[in-house]
Amino acid sequence: DQQVKQNSPSLSVQEGRISILNCDYTNSMFDYFLWYKKYPAEGPTFLISISSIKDKNEDGRFTVFLNKSAKHLSLHIVPSQPGDSAVYFCAASASYGYALNFGKGTSLLVTP
Amino acid sequence: EAQVTQNPRYLITVTGKKLTVTCSQNMNHEYMSWYRQDPGLGLRQIYYSMNVEVTDKGDVPEGYKVSRKEKRNFPLILESPSPNQTSLYFCASSPTMSYNEQFFGPGTRLTVL
């Protein structure tokens, strides 16, 4: 049973605009959330994370928002660049020391 | 350069022929893990290791074996591969199990005919 869901398999955005990638989770024990980025023929690389004690975390063009009551998080990329085109995986963990649960991924295409 | 390496990167084999996919990290990480990625299923954990000689099953361990005799190496063994093990495999490591950000290898694409 998929505990982390990324319901949009793909997203296309114009360069310079905002990209919003969404993720929902079902397990209320999850309290740490991560986003990974994956280019073809490469392994996933860590992008940004957020703990459940926060509702927002920023790192440059990337911001993750967490809505615990809705069990929803989103990744905002502003402004989007062609180099951001990749598959983005949402992952969640039930506290430190527990395995990461990954979503199926969203393929982002940023067009010039 | 800090990295996780996997070999081979690509492998085509036949049903029942034992194979090993190697994984090595040069960051002195305690925690290592194997995942498989399948279309529409995302990344699923196969096995993990919290330290040398300590391994445990992940979500999809059937048909796989692992060993952790040295800190840097964590090979994945398929004793009798079957076509349903055709997948993209990733090894990952992190300093400890409590450190959530994992570093991934480049992946091994395995095809079992």
Coordinates of C-alpha atoms in Angstrom, one line a residue:
Chain A
D1 CA 0.0 0.0 0.0
Q2 CA 1.5 3.3 -1.1
Q3 CA 1.9 5.5 1.9
V4 CA 3.5 8.4 -0.1
K5 CA 1.6 9.4 -3.2
Q6 CA 2.6 11.7 -6.0
N7 CA -0.6 11.8 -8.1
S8 CA 0.9 13.8 -11.0
P9 CA 3.2 11.6 -13.1
S10 CA 4.3 14.5 -15.1
L11 CA 4.3 18.3 -15.2
S12 CA 5.3 20.8 -17.9
V13 CA 6.2 24.4 -17.0
Q14 CA 7.7 27.3 -19.0
E15 CA 11.1 28.6 -18.1
G16 CA 10.9 31.4 -15.5
R17 CA 7.5 30.3 -14.1
I18 CA 6.8 28.5 -10.9
S19 CA 6.8 24.7 -10.7
I20 CA 4.7 23.2 -8.0
L21 CA 5.1 19.5 -7.3
N22 CA 2.7 17.9 -4.9
C23 CA 2.9 14.9 -2.5
D24 CA 0.4 13.4 -0.1
Y25 CA 1.0 10.9 2.6
T26 CA -1.3 8.6 4.6
N27 CA 0.8 7.6 7.6
S28 CA 0.4 10.1 10.5
M29 CA 3.6 8.8 12.0
F30 CA 5.7 10.4 9.3
D31 CA 7.5 13.4 10.7
Y32 CA 10.4 14.0 8.3
F33 CA 10.0 14.6 4.6
L34 CA 12.5 14.9 1.7
W35 CA 12.6 15.6 -1.9
Y36 CA 15.0 13.9 -4.3
K37 CA 15.8 14.9 -7.8
K38 CA 16.8 12.3 -10.4
Y39 CA 18.3 12.8 -13.9
P40 CA 18.3 10.0 -16.4
A41 CA 21.1 7.4 -16.0
E42 CA 22.0 8.9 -12.5
G43 CA 21.0 8.1 -9.0
P44 CA 18.6 10.3 -7.0
T45 CA 20.2 13.3 -5.3
F46 CA 18.9 14.9 -2.2
L47 CA 17.3 18.3 -2.8
I48 CA 15.6 19.6 0.3
S49 CA 13.9 18.3 3.5
I50 CA 11.5 19.5 6.1
S51 CA 10.7 18.3 9.6
S52 CA 7.2 18.1 10.9
I53 CA 7.9 20.9 13.4
K54 CA 8.1 23.3 10.5
D55 CA 5.7 24.3 7.8
K56 CA 8.2 25.8 5.4
N57 CA 11.8 25.3 4.4
E58 CA 13.6 27.3 1.8
D59 CA 16.9 26.7 -0.1
G60 CA 17.5 29.1 -2.9
R61 CA 14.9 28.6 -5.6
F62 CA 13.5 25.6 -3.8
T63 CA 10.8 25.8 -1.1
V64 CA 9.0 22.9 0.5
F65 CA 5.7 23.5 2.3
L66 CA 4.2 21.1 4.8
N67 CA 0.5 21.0 5.7
K68 CA 0.3 18.4 8.5
S69 CA -3.4 18.5 8.9
A70 CA -3.9 17.8 5.3
K71 CA -1.0 15.3 5.1
H72 CA 0.3 17.2 2.2
L73 CA 3.5 18.7 1.1
S74 CA 4.6 20.6 -2.0
L75 CA 7.8 21.6 -3.6
H76 CA 8.0 25.0 -5.2
I77 CA 10.7 25.9 -7.7
V78 CA 10.9 29.6 -8.6
P79 CA 12.0 30.5 -11.2
S80 CA 12.0 27.2 -13.1
Q81 CA 15.0 26.6 -15.3
P82 CA 15.5 24.0 -18.1
G83 CA 18.2 22.3 -15.9
D84 CA 15.4 21.5 -13.4
S85 CA 13.9 19.0 -15.8
A86 CA 14.1 15.8 -14.0
V87 CA 12.1 13.3 -12.0
Y88 CA 11.3 14.4 -8.5
F89 CA 10.7 11.9 -5.7
C90 CA 8.9 12.7 -2.5
A91 CA 10.0 10.6 0.5
A92 CA 8.9 10.4 4.1
S93 CA 10.2 8.8 7.3
A94 CA 8.6 8.0 10.6
S95 CA 11.2 9.7 12.8
Y96 CA 14.9 9.1 12.6
G97 CA 16.1 5.6 12.2
Y98 CA 13.2 4.4 10.0
A99 CA 13.2 3.6 6.4
L100 CA 12.4 6.1 3.7
N101 CA 9.1 5.6 1.9
F102 CA 9.2 7.0 -1.6
G103 CA 6.5 8.2 -3.9
K104 CA 6.3 7.1 -7.5
G105 CA 7.9 10.3 -8.8
T106 CA 6.8 13.3 -10.9
S107 CA 8.6 14.0 -14.2
L108 CA 9.1 17.8 -14.6
L109 CA 9.8 19.3 -17.9
V110 CA 10.8 23.0 -18.1
T111 CA 10.6 24.3 -21.6
P112 CA 12.5 27.4 -22.8
Chain B
E1 CA 35.5 12.5 -4.5
A2 CA 32.8 11.3 -2.1
Q3 CA 30.7 8.8 -3.9
V4 CA 28.7 5.5 -4.0
T5 CA 29.8 3.3 -6.8
Q6 CA 27.9 0.3 -8.3
N7 CA 29.1 -2.4 -10.7
P8 CA 28.1 -3.4 -13.2
R9 CA 26.0 -0.5 -14.5
Y10 CA 24.2 -2.7 -17.0
L11 CA 23.6 -6.4 -16.9
I12 CA 21.6 -8.8 -19.1
T13 CA 21.4 -12.4 -17.8
V14 CA 19.3 -15.5 -17.9
T15 CA 16.9 -17.0 -15.4
G16 CA 18.7 -18.9 -12.7
K17 CA 22.2 -17.7 -13.2
K18 CA 23.5 -16.4 -9.9
L19 CA 24.8 -12.8 -10.0
T20 CA 26.2 -10.2 -7.7
V21 CA 25.9 -6.4 -7.9
T22 CA 28.6 -4.7 -6.0
C23 CA 28.2 -1.4 -4.1
S24 CA 31.0 0.5 -2.5
Q25 CA 31.1 3.9 -0.6
N26 CA 34.1 5.9 0.3
M27 CA 32.5 8.2 2.9
N28 CA 32.9 5.9 6.0
H29 CA 29.1 5.6 6.2
E30 CA 27.6 3.2 8.6
Y31 CA 24.2 2.8 6.9
M32 CA 23.8 1.3 3.5
S33 CA 20.7 0.2 1.6
W34 CA 19.5 -1.3 -1.7
Y35 CA 16.4 -0.1 -3.6
R36 CA 14.8 -1.1 -6.8
Q37 CA 12.9 1.3 -9.1
D38 CA 10.1 0.0 -11.3
P39 CA 7.8 2.0 -13.5
G40 CA 4.8 3.2 -11.6
L41 CA 6.1 1.9 -8.3
G42 CA 8.8 4.4 -7.4
L43 CA 11.7 3.3 -5.2
R44 CA 11.2 0.3 -2.9
Q45 CA 13.8 -0.8 -0.3
I46 CA 15.1 -4.3 -0.6
Y47 CA 17.6 -4.7 2.3
Y48 CA 19.5 -2.4 4.5
S49 CA 22.5 -2.5 6.8
M50 CA 23.0 -0.4 9.9
N51 CA 26.7 -1.4 10.3
V52 CA 29.1 -4.2 9.6
E53 CA 27.5 -7.6 10.0
V54 CA 24.1 -6.0 10.7
T55 CA 21.5 -6.4 7.9
D56 CA 17.7 -6.4 7.8
K57 CA 14.9 -6.8 5.3
G58 CA 13.2 -3.9 3.6
D59 CA 9.9 -3.9 1.9
V60 CA 10.7 -6.3 -1.0
P61 CA 13.5 -8.7 0.1
E62 CA 12.3 -11.9 -1.6
G63 CA 14.8 -13.4 -4.0
Y64 CA 17.7 -11.3 -2.7
K65 CA 20.6 -11.7 -0.3
V66 CA 23.1 -9.2 1.1
S67 CA 26.2 -9.2 3.2
R68 CA 28.1 -6.5 5.0
K69 CA 31.5 -7.9 5.9
E70 CA 33.3 -4.5 5.5
K71 CA 32.0 -1.0 6.2
R72 CA 32.5 0.2 2.6
N73 CA 30.9 -2.7 0.7
F74 CA 27.4 -3.9 0.5
P75 CA 26.9 -6.4 -2.3
L76 CA 23.4 -7.5 -3.5
I77 CA 23.2 -11.1 -4.5
L78 CA 20.6 -12.8 -6.6
E79 CA 21.0 -16.5 -6.2
S80 CA 18.5 -17.5 -8.8
P81 CA 17.3 -14.5 -10.8
S82 CA 13.9 -14.5 -12.3
P83 CA 12.3 -12.1 -15.0
N84 CA 10.4 -10.3 -12.3
Q85 CA 13.7 -9.1 -10.9
T86 CA 14.3 -7.1 -14.0
S87 CA 14.6 -3.6 -12.6
L88 CA 16.8 -0.6 -12.0
Y89 CA 18.7 -1.0 -8.7
F90 CA 20.2 1.7 -6.5
C91 CA 22.6 1.4 -3.6
A92 CA 22.5 4.2 -1.1
S93 CA 24.4 5.2 2.0
S94 CA 24.2 7.7 4.9
P95 CA 26.4 8.4 7.9
T96 CA 24.1 6.7 10.3
M97 CA 20.6 5.2 10.1
S98 CA 19.3 8.3 11.9
Y99 CA 20.6 10.6 9.1
N100 CA 17.7 10.7 6.7
E101 CA 19.5 12.2 3.6
Q102 CA 20.9 9.2 1.7
F103 CA 23.5 9.3 -1.0
F104 CA 22.7 7.2 -4.0
G105 CA 24.8 5.3 -6.4
P106 CA 24.3 5.7 -10.2
G107 CA 22.2 2.6 -10.6
T108 CA 22.4 -0.8 -12.1
R109 CA 20.0 -1.8 -14.9
L110 CA 19.4 -5.5 -14.7
T111 CA 17.5 -7.5 -17.3
V112 CA 16.7 -11.2 -16.6
L113 CA 15.6 -13.1 -19.7

